[in-house]
Short mmCIF file of C-alpha atoms in Angstrom, two decimals:
data_model
loop_
_atom_site.label_atom_id
_atom_site.label_comp_id
_atom_site.label_asym_id
_atom_site.label_seq_id
_atom_site.Cartn_x
_atom_site.Cartn_y
_atom_site.Cartn_z
CA UNK A 1 170.52 -253.43 -15.25
CA UNK A 2 170.39 -254.27 -18.67
CA UNK A 3 172.82 -255.41 -20.81
CA UNK A 4 173.75 -253.63 -25.26
CA UNK A 5 174.01 -254.90 -27.06
CA UNK A 6 177.90 -255.92 -29.08
CA UNK A 7 178.37 -254.53 -32.38
CA UNK A 8 179.41 -256.88 -34.34
CA UNK A 9 183.27 -254.39 -36.23
CA UNK A 10 186.29 -254.41 -35.99
CA UNK A 11 188.41 -253.13 -33.04
CA UNK A 12 188.96 -249.68 -35.23
CA UNK A 13 184.93 -249.15 -34.27
CA UNK A 14 184.04 -248.29 -37.74
CA UNK A 15 181.52 -249.88 -40.03
CA UNK A 16 183.42 -251.00 -43.15
CA UNK A 17 180.51 -251.03 -46.57
CA UNK A 18 182.04 -252.03 -49.48
CA UNK A 19 182.23 -250.26 -52.59
CA UNK A 20 179.75 -251.30 -55.69
CA UNK A 21 181.39 -249.69 -58.10
CA UNK A 22 185.04 -250.53 -57.31
CA UNK A 23 183.25 -254.30 -56.82
CA UNK A 24 181.92 -254.08 -60.22
CA UNK A 25 185.89 -252.77 -61.48
CA UNK A 26 187.47 -255.31 -60.60
CA UNK A 27 184.83 -258.06 -61.55
CA UNK A 28 185.26 -256.73 -65.29
CA UNK A 29 186.21 -259.23 -67.64
CA UNK A 30 189.31 -258.86 -69.58
CA UNK A 31 190.09 -260.37 -72.54
CA UNK A 32 194.20 -261.75 -73.15
CA UNK A 33 196.34 -259.54 -75.00
CA UNK A 34 196.57 -262.10 -78.05
CA UNK A 35 192.42 -260.97 -78.41
CA UNK A 36 192.54 -257.21 -78.55
CA UNK A 37 195.26 -256.82 -81.19
CA UNK A 38 193.57 -259.68 -84.18
CA UNK A 39 190.65 -257.25 -83.27
CA UNK A 40 192.38 -254.32 -83.97
CA UNK A 41 194.79 -255.37 -87.00
CA UNK A 42 192.92 -255.54 -90.08
CA UNK A 43 193.17 -258.40 -92.63
CA UNK A 44 196.27 -258.17 -94.62
CA UNK A 45 194.03 -259.35 -97.93
CA UNK A 46 191.71 -256.59 -97.48
CA UNK A 47 194.87 -254.33 -97.04
CA UNK A 48 195.98 -255.28 -100.19
CA UNK A 49 192.59 -255.14 -101.91
CA UNK A 50 192.12 -251.99 -101.08
CA UNK A 51 195.63 -250.34 -102.18
CA UNK A 52 195.23 -252.19 -105.51
CA UNK A 53 191.63 -251.21 -106.13
CA UNK A 54 193.18 -247.37 -105.61
CA UNK A 55 196.34 -247.44 -107.90
CA UNK A 56 193.69 -248.21 -110.09
CA UNK A 57 191.04 -245.79 -109.80
CA UNK A 58 194.84 -243.33 -109.80
CA UNK A 59 195.51 -245.06 -113.30
CA UNK A 60 191.55 -244.75 -114.90
CA UNK A 61 191.79 -240.61 -113.01
CA UNK A 62 195.53 -240.31 -115.30
CA UNK A 63 194.24 -241.58 -118.24
CA UNK A 64 191.26 -239.93 -118.50
CA UNK A 65 193.02 -236.72 -117.74
CA UNK A 66 195.75 -237.18 -120.49
CA UNK A 67 192.72 -238.75 -123.06
CA UNK A 68 191.09 -234.82 -122.38
CA UNK A 69 195.00 -233.42 -122.56
CA UNK A 70 195.32 -235.36 -125.55
CA UNK A 71 191.71 -233.76 -127.39
CA UNK A 72 192.26 -230.60 -126.92
CA UNK A 73 195.83 -230.79 -129.07
CA UNK A 74 193.81 -232.53 -131.15
CA UNK A 75 191.26 -230.11 -131.73
CA UNK A 76 194.16 -227.25 -132.01
CA UNK A 77 196.92 -229.39 -133.41
CA UNK A 78 195.17 -228.27 -137.33
CA UNK A 79 194.59 -224.66 -136.71
CA UNK A 80 198.17 -224.91 -135.12
CA UNK A 81 199.66 -226.56 -138.86
CA UNK A 82 198.37 -224.26 -140.69
CA UNK A 83 199.72 -221.38 -139.16
CA UNK A 84 202.95 -222.97 -138.87
CA UNK A 85 202.45 -223.14 -142.49
CA UNK A 86 201.33 -219.87 -143.23
CA UNK A 87 204.31 -218.48 -141.80
CA UNK A 88 207.33 -221.12 -143.65
CA UNK A 89 206.17 -219.77 -146.51
CA UNK A 90 206.71 -216.20 -145.50
CA UNK A 91 210.07 -214.20 -146.08
CA UNK A 92 211.43 -211.79 -143.78
CA UNK A 93 213.95 -209.72 -145.43
CA UNK A 94 214.18 -206.55 -142.62
CA UNK A 95 216.55 -204.06 -143.65
CA UNK A 96 217.59 -205.79 -147.14
CA UNK A 97 213.49 -204.73 -148.29
CA UNK A 98 215.18 -201.71 -148.70
CA UNK A 99 217.77 -202.18 -150.81
CA UNK A 100 215.24 -204.14 -152.78
CA UNK A 101 212.44 -201.76 -153.22
CA UNK A 102 215.99 -198.71 -154.02
CA UNK A 103 217.74 -201.60 -156.92
CA UNK A 104 214.22 -201.86 -158.05
CA UNK A 105 213.94 -198.32 -158.38
CA UNK A 106 217.01 -198.39 -160.45
CA UNK A 107 216.36 -200.89 -162.99
CA UNK A 108 212.91 -198.92 -163.47
CA UNK A 109 214.83 -195.66 -164.18
CA UNK A 110 217.74 -197.58 -166.61
CA UNK A 111 214.87 -198.41 -168.61
CA UNK A 112 214.05 -194.37 -168.90
CA UNK A 113 217.94 -193.88 -169.58
CA UNK A 114 219.96 -193.99 -173.65
CA UNK A 115 219.99 -198.64 -173.75
CA UNK A 116 223.13 -198.31 -176.78
CA UNK A 117 223.14 -194.84 -178.98
CA UNK A 118 219.76 -193.59 -179.30
CA UNK A 119 217.96 -195.56 -177.84
CA UNK A 120 216.08 -196.25 -174.25
CA UNK A 121 215.48 -199.34 -172.41
CA UNK A 122 211.83 -198.43 -173.34
CA UNK A 123 212.78 -198.72 -177.21
CA UNK A 124 214.45 -201.91 -177.12
CA UNK A 125 211.92 -203.21 -174.83
CA UNK A 126 208.90 -202.33 -177.40
CA UNK A 127 211.26 -202.64 -180.25
CA UNK A 128 210.54 -199.15 -182.15
CA UNK A 129 212.22 -197.55 -184.86
CA UNK A 130 215.35 -196.62 -182.31
CA UNK A 131 215.93 -199.92 -181.43
CA UNK A 132 216.01 -200.90 -184.96
CA UNK A 133 218.28 -198.16 -186.01
CA UNK A 134 221.04 -198.68 -183.32
CA UNK A 135 220.68 -202.45 -184.91
CA UNK A 136 220.03 -203.33 -181.29
CA UNK A 137 220.58 -208.05 -181.26
CA UNK A 138 218.60 -210.30 -179.31
CA UNK A 139 220.98 -209.93 -176.07
CA UNK A 140 219.88 -206.89 -175.62
CA UNK A 141 216.11 -207.73 -175.83
CA UNK A 142 216.35 -210.92 -173.74
CA UNK A 143 217.88 -208.60 -171.34
CA UNK A 144 215.53 -205.90 -171.17
CA UNK A 145 212.16 -208.18 -171.18
CA UNK A 146 213.90 -210.14 -167.91
CA UNK A 147 215.22 -207.40 -166.39
CA UNK A 148 210.91 -205.91 -166.72
CA UNK A 149 209.01 -209.26 -166.32
CA UNK A 150 211.62 -210.34 -163.10
CA UNK A 151 214.25 -207.83 -162.08
CA UNK A 152 210.42 -205.16 -161.53
CA UNK A 153 207.61 -207.63 -161.82
CA UNK A 154 208.56 -210.82 -159.22
CA UNK A 155 210.90 -208.92 -156.97
CA UNK A 156 207.55 -206.23 -156.36
CA UNK A 157 205.32 -209.15 -155.88
CA UNK A 158 207.47 -210.56 -153.51
CA UNK A 159 207.84 -207.63 -151.39
CA UNK A 160 204.18 -206.75 -150.89
CA UNK A 161 203.13 -210.51 -150.38
CA UNK A 162 206.48 -211.87 -149.10
CA UNK A 163 205.97 -215.11 -150.14
CA UNK A 164 208.09 -217.26 -150.24
CA UNK A 165 208.15 -218.84 -153.73
CA UNK A 166 207.77 -215.73 -154.61
CA UNK A 167 211.04 -214.74 -153.56
CA UNK A 168 212.21 -217.62 -155.42
CA UNK A 169 211.36 -216.61 -158.86
CA UNK A 170 212.64 -213.27 -158.16
CA UNK A 171 215.79 -215.21 -157.48
CA UNK A 172 216.09 -216.92 -160.20
CA UNK A 173 215.21 -214.48 -162.92
CA UNK A 174 217.25 -211.56 -161.58
CA UNK A 175 220.24 -214.35 -161.81
CA UNK A 176 219.39 -214.23 -165.82
CA UNK A 177 218.69 -211.31 -166.24
CA UNK A 178 222.61 -210.53 -164.30
CA UNK A 179 223.82 -212.92 -167.33
CA UNK A 180 222.15 -211.46 -170.41
CA UNK A 181 223.26 -208.02 -168.71
CA UNK A 182 226.96 -208.34 -168.75
CA UNK A 183 226.57 -210.45 -172.15
CA UNK A 184 224.02 -207.73 -173.79
CA UNK A 185 227.45 -205.67 -172.87
CA UNK A 186 230.08 -207.47 -174.59
CA UNK A 187 227.94 -207.78 -177.56
CA UNK A 188 227.35 -203.16 -177.96
CA UNK A 189 231.30 -203.84 -178.53
CA UNK A 190 231.57 -206.53 -180.71
CA UNK A 191 231.55 -206.16 -184.24
CA UNK A 192 228.43 -206.68 -186.08
CA UNK A 193 227.42 -209.09 -189.59
CA UNK A 194 229.54 -206.81 -192.36
CA UNK A 195 231.64 -205.40 -189.91
CA UNK A 196 229.29 -203.16 -188.17
CA UNK A 197 229.92 -201.36 -185.51
CA UNK A 198 226.79 -199.84 -183.89
CA UNK A 199 226.74 -197.94 -180.80
CA UNK A 200 228.13 -199.25 -176.97
CA UNK A 201 226.79 -199.74 -174.28
CA UNK A 202 224.95 -197.40 -173.06
CA UNK A 203 224.66 -195.81 -168.87
CA UNK A 204 221.46 -197.57 -168.88
CA UNK A 205 222.28 -200.69 -169.66
CA UNK A 206 225.25 -200.43 -167.39
CA UNK A 207 223.22 -198.96 -164.41
CA UNK A 208 220.60 -201.81 -165.22
CA UNK A 209 222.94 -204.78 -165.12
CA UNK A 210 224.56 -203.62 -162.18
CA UNK A 211 221.51 -203.03 -159.98
CA UNK A 212 220.45 -207.06 -161.41
CA UNK A 213 223.43 -208.03 -160.05
CA UNK A 214 222.48 -206.41 -156.42
CA UNK A 215 218.80 -207.28 -156.53
CA UNK A 216 220.32 -211.04 -156.88
CA UNK A 217 222.63 -211.20 -154.22
CA UNK A 218 220.23 -209.42 -151.73
CA UNK A 219 217.61 -212.03 -152.50
CA UNK A 220 219.55 -214.72 -152.60
CA UNK A 221 220.31 -213.99 -148.92
CA UNK A 222 217.07 -213.71 -148.36
CA UNK A 223 215.67 -216.80 -149.37
CA UNK A 224 218.50 -218.72 -148.45
CA UNK A 225 218.28 -217.68 -144.22
CA UNK A 226 214.63 -218.24 -144.94
CA UNK A 227 215.67 -221.91 -146.08
CA UNK A 228 217.36 -222.25 -142.74
CA UNK A 229 214.64 -220.84 -140.44
CA UNK A 230 212.68 -223.89 -142.35
CA UNK A 231 214.54 -226.24 -142.01
CA UNK A 232 214.94 -225.79 -138.08
CA UNK A 233 211.59 -225.63 -137.80
CA UNK A 234 210.82 -229.11 -139.28
CA UNK A 235 213.87 -230.35 -137.00
CA UNK A 236 212.09 -228.83 -134.70
CA UNK A 237 208.96 -230.24 -135.74
CA UNK A 238 210.35 -233.69 -135.64
CA UNK A 239 210.84 -233.54 -131.92
CA UNK A 240 208.38 -232.20 -130.71
CA UNK A 241 206.67 -235.44 -132.55
CA UNK A 242 208.94 -238.05 -131.34
CA UNK A 243 208.80 -236.66 -128.03
CA UNK A 244 205.15 -236.91 -128.09
CA UNK A 245 205.14 -240.41 -129.60
CA UNK A 246 207.44 -242.06 -126.72
CA UNK A 247 204.93 -240.24 -124.32
CA UNK A 248 202.23 -241.90 -125.41
CA UNK A 249 204.11 -245.47 -125.58
CA UNK A 250 205.10 -245.08 -121.69
CA UNK A 251 201.90 -244.40 -121.01
CA UNK A 252 199.97 -247.38 -122.68
CA UNK A 253 202.67 -249.57 -121.21
CA UNK A 254 202.47 -247.93 -117.71
CA UNK A 255 206.02 -247.45 -117.45
#
């Protein structure tokens, strides 16, 4: 009787073959925790250098943006200054323009009406025979000439051009006109040389004096309001300039 060869196995009767993948996983070399952490963490010097470079790049970008904004502002500064000067040199009489125009019309009417006796305003202005017969004195002549030049002439120019300096000239001229108007009324009521009693002030002289006073009052209000606006604009411009200088200083010093 032949014998069966014996199998080299355990009592379970099953063959055990080890898994090569499991062996390779179990035999894979490991690194310690300190080595892996050192490999993952970047160098501290490298981080500082990178942050400093980023900060410097941001500062350069900010400086370039500020320089572009400054150049754009400087490009339009001259035009803005020119517009501001033009606006500052103008007046805005508003509703008072109608009052001034009405007063100028009354002044024109006073030249047609009698000034004293049979002499009209135009007679006093031109020195005609009618003015000589009425013994028109120097105060009346100065009043009529100032009335025409400043009360009518410069007032119309200031209304049409709206220039501030023309309004100032109209103010000064009409103020002097008002004074000479009152003086002329007094002069016509005062006896002359040799106790001469001429004709008293007529409707043209009185009406012209009242119109000159009204015109002076309204021109003063217009010019004074414009002066207040100019002072406020200058104060605002100074504050804006100081703020711009402070902003530039902080940008240059890095504050």
